Amino acid sequence: RELQLIASFGFGRHFCLGAALARLVPDQRSALMLVIVEQLSYAEAAEVLHVPEGTVMSRVSRARAVLRAFLDGSARPATHLKPELRRVV
């Protein structure tokens, strides 16, 4: 489904997609590419990345959220790419 959406964007949007992919942290980008582009299952991607399946699911979900925000124009500035840490007492 995501590949069809990317293809339907047309030539001008490919640049936006490349910029959005560049904003992802490497772990998220790797998981997303394995699941979306290589069409591996979450279990297969987890095996390739040597992480639990739930970790792959989380990384893909976060990557999709970053891409969605970037492509719809609601992304925060690049200085906020790292998640904010909060002290839990």
Coordinates of N, CA and C in Angstrom, one line a residue:
R1 N 0.8 -1.2 0.0 CA 0.0 0.0 0.0 C 0.9 1.3 0.0
E2 N 1.9 1.3 0.8 CA 2.7 2.5 0.9 C 3.5 2.7 -0.4
L3 N 3.9 1.6 -1.1 CA 4.6 1.7 -2.3 C 3.7 2.4 -3.4
Q4 N 2.5 2.0 -3.4 CA 1.5 2.6 -4.4 C 1.4 4.1 -4.1
L5 N 1.3 4.4 -2.8 CA 1.1 5.8 -2.4 C 2.4 6.6 -2.9
I6 N 3.5 6.1 -2.7 CA 4.8 6.8 -3.1 C 4.8 7.0 -4.6
A7 N 4.4 5.9 -5.3 CA 4.5 6.0 -6.8 C 3.4 7.0 -7.3
S8 N 2.3 7.2 -6.6 CA 1.3 8.1 -7.1 C 1.6 9.5 -6.8
F9 N 2.7 9.8 -6.1 CA 3.0 11.2 -5.7 C 3.6 11.9 -7.0
G10 N 4.2 11.2 -7.9 CA 4.7 11.8 -9.1 C 6.2 12.3 -8.8
F11 N 6.8 12.8 -9.9 CA 8.2 13.1 -9.9 C 8.6 14.1 -8.8
G12 N 7.9 15.2 -8.7 CA 8.2 16.2 -7.7 C 8.2 15.8 -6.3
R13 N 7.3 14.9 -5.9 CA 7.2 14.4 -4.6 C 8.3 13.4 -4.2
H14 N 9.0 12.8 -5.1 CA 10.1 11.9 -4.8 C 11.2 12.6 -4.0
F15 N 11.4 13.9 -4.3 CA 12.4 14.7 -3.6 C 11.9 14.8 -2.1
C16 N 10.7 15.1 -1.9 CA 10.2 15.3 -0.6 C 10.3 13.9 0.2
L17 N 10.0 12.8 -0.5 CA 10.1 11.5 0.2 C 11.5 11.2 0.5
G18 N 12.5 11.6 -0.3 CA 13.9 11.3 0.0 C 14.3 12.2 1.2
A19 N 13.9 13.4 1.2 CA 14.2 14.3 2.4 C 13.6 13.7 3.7
A20 N 12.3 13.2 3.5 CA 11.7 12.6 4.7 C 12.4 11.4 5.2
L21 N 12.8 10.5 4.3 CA 13.5 9.3 4.6 C 14.9 9.7 5.3
A22 N 15.5 10.8 4.9 CA 16.7 11.2 5.5 C 16.6 11.6 6.9
R23 N 15.3 12.0 7.3 CA 15.1 12.5 8.6 C 14.9 11.3 9.6
L24 N 14.7 10.1 9.1 CA 14.6 9.0 10.0 C 15.9 8.6 10.6
V25 N 15.8 8.1 11.9 CA 17.0 7.6 12.5 C 17.3 6.2 11.8
P26 N 18.5 5.8 11.7 CA 18.9 4.6 10.9 C 18.1 3.4 11.3
D27 N 17.8 3.2 12.6 CA 17.0 2.0 13.0 C 15.6 2.0 12.4
Q28 N 15.0 3.2 12.4 CA 13.7 3.3 11.9 C 13.7 3.1 10.3
R29 N 14.7 3.7 9.7 CA 14.8 3.6 8.2 C 15.0 2.2 7.8
S30 N 15.9 1.5 8.5 CA 16.1 0.1 8.2 C 14.9 -0.8 8.3
A31 N 14.2 -0.6 9.4 CA 13.0 -1.4 9.6 C 11.9 -1.1 8.6
L32 N 11.7 0.2 8.3 CA 10.7 0.6 7.3 C 11.1 0.0 5.9
M33 N 12.3 0.1 5.5 CA 12.7 -0.3 4.2 C 12.5 -1.8 4.1
L34 N 12.9 -2.6 5.1 CA 12.7 -4.0 5.1 C 11.2 -4.4 4.9
V35 N 10.4 -3.7 5.7 CA 8.9 -4.1 5.7 C 8.2 -3.5 4.5
I36 N 8.5 -2.3 4.1 CA 7.7 -1.7 3.0 C 8.3 -2.0 1.6
V37 N 9.6 -1.8 1.5 CA 10.2 -1.9 0.2 C 10.5 -3.4 -0.1
E38 N 11.2 -4.1 0.8 CA 11.5 -5.5 0.6 C 10.3 -6.4 0.9
Q39 N 9.3 -5.9 1.5 CA 8.0 -6.6 1.8 C 8.3 -7.8 2.6
L40 N 9.1 -7.7 3.6 CA 9.3 -8.7 4.6 C 8.2 -8.6 5.7
S41 N 7.9 -9.7 6.3 CA 7.0 -9.7 7.4 C 7.7 -9.0 8.6
Y42 N 7.0 -8.6 9.6 CA 7.6 -8.1 10.8 C 8.6 -9.1 11.4
A43 N 8.2 -10.4 11.4 CA 9.0 -11.5 12.0 C 10.3 -11.6 11.2
E44 N 10.2 -11.6 9.8 CA 11.3 -11.7 9.0 C 12.3 -10.5 9.2
A45 N 11.7 -9.3 9.2 CA 12.6 -8.1 9.4 C 13.3 -8.2 10.8
A46 N 12.5 -8.7 11.8 CA 13.1 -8.8 13.1 C 14.3 -9.8 13.1
E47 N 14.2 -10.9 12.3 CA 15.3 -11.8 12.2 C 16.5 -11.2 11.6
V48 N 16.3 -10.4 10.5 CA 17.4 -9.7 9.8 C 18.1 -8.7 10.7
L49 N 17.3 -8.0 11.5 CA 17.8 -6.9 12.3 C 18.3 -7.4 13.7
H50 N 18.0 -8.7 14.0 CA 18.4 -9.2 15.3 C 17.8 -8.5 16.4
V51 N 16.5 -8.2 16.3 CA 15.7 -7.5 17.4 C 14.4 -8.2 17.5
P52 N 13.7 -8.0 18.6 CA 12.3 -8.6 18.7 C 11.3 -8.1 17.7
E53 N 10.3 -8.8 17.4 CA 9.3 -8.4 16.4 C 8.6 -7.1 16.8
G54 N 8.3 -7.0 18.1 CA 7.7 -5.8 18.6 C 8.5 -4.6 18.4
T55 N 9.8 -4.7 18.4 CA 10.7 -3.6 18.2 C 10.6 -3.1 16.7
V56 N 10.5 -4.1 15.8 CA 10.4 -3.7 14.4 C 9.0 -3.0 14.2
M57 N 8.0 -3.5 14.8 CA 6.7 -2.9 14.7 C 6.7 -1.5 15.2
S58 N 7.4 -1.3 16.3 CA 7.5 0.1 16.9 C 8.3 1.0 16.0
R59 N 9.4 0.5 15.5 CA 10.2 1.4 14.6 C 9.5 1.7 13.3
V60 N 8.8 0.8 12.7 CA 8.0 1.1 11.5 C 6.9 2.1 11.8
S61 N 6.2 1.9 12.9 CA 5.2 2.8 13.3 C 5.7 4.2 13.5
R62 N 6.8 4.4 14.2 CA 7.4 5.7 14.4 C 7.9 6.3 13.1
A63 N 8.5 5.5 12.2 CA 9.0 5.9 10.9 C 7.8 6.4 10.1
R64 N 6.7 5.7 10.1 CA 5.5 6.2 9.3 C 5.0 7.5 9.8
A65 N 5.0 7.7 11.1 CA 4.5 8.9 11.7 C 5.4 10.1 11.3
V66 N 6.8 9.9 11.3 CA 7.7 10.9 10.9 C 7.5 11.3 9.4
L67 N 7.3 10.2 8.6 CA 7.1 10.5 7.1 C 5.8 11.2 6.9
R68 N 4.8 10.8 7.6 CA 3.4 11.4 7.4 C 3.5 12.9 7.8
A69 N 4.1 13.2 8.9 CA 4.2 14.5 9.4 C 5.1 15.4 8.4
F70 N 6.1 14.8 7.9 CA 7.0 15.6 7.0 C 6.3 15.9 5.7
L71 N 5.6 14.8 5.1 CA 5.0 15.0 3.8 C 3.7 15.8 3.9
D72 N 3.0 15.9 5.0 CA 1.9 16.8 5.1 C 2.2 18.2 5.6
G73 N 3.5 18.4 5.9 CA 3.9 19.7 6.3 C 3.8 20.1 7.8
S74 N 3.5 19.1 8.6 CA 3.4 19.4 10.0 C 4.6 18.9 10.8
A75 N 5.7 18.6 10.1 CA 6.9 18.1 10.8 C 7.5 19.2 11.6
R76 N 8.1 18.9 12.8 CA 8.8 19.9 13.6 C 10.1 20.1 12.9
P77 N 10.8 21.2 13.3 CA 12.1 21.5 12.8 C 13.1 20.4 13.1
A78 N 14.1 20.4 12.3 CA 15.1 19.3 12.4 C 15.8 19.2 13.8
T79 N 15.8 20.3 14.5 CA 16.4 20.2 15.8 C 15.6 19.3 16.8
H80 N 14.4 19.0 16.4 CA 13.5 18.2 17.3 C 13.4 16.7 16.8
L81 N 14.3 16.3 16.1 CA 14.3 14.9 15.5 C 14.4 13.8 16.6
K82 N 15.2 14.1 17.6 CA 15.3 13.1 18.7 C 14.1 13.2 19.6
P83 N 13.7 12.1 20.1 CA 12.5 12.2 21.0 C 12.9 12.9 22.3
E84 N 11.9 13.6 22.8 CA 12.2 14.4 24.1 C 12.2 13.4 25.2
L85 N 13.1 13.5 26.1 CA 13.2 12.6 27.3 C 12.5 13.3 28.5
R86 N 11.8 12.6 29.2 CA 11.2 13.1 30.4 C 11.6 12.3 31.6
R87 N 11.8 12.9 32.7 CA 12.1 12.2 34.0 C 10.9 11.6 34.5
V88 N 10.9 10.3 34.8 CA 9.8 9.6 35.4 C 10.1 9.3 36.8
V89 N 9.4 9.8 37.8 CA 9.7 9.5 39.2 C 8.7 8.5 39.8

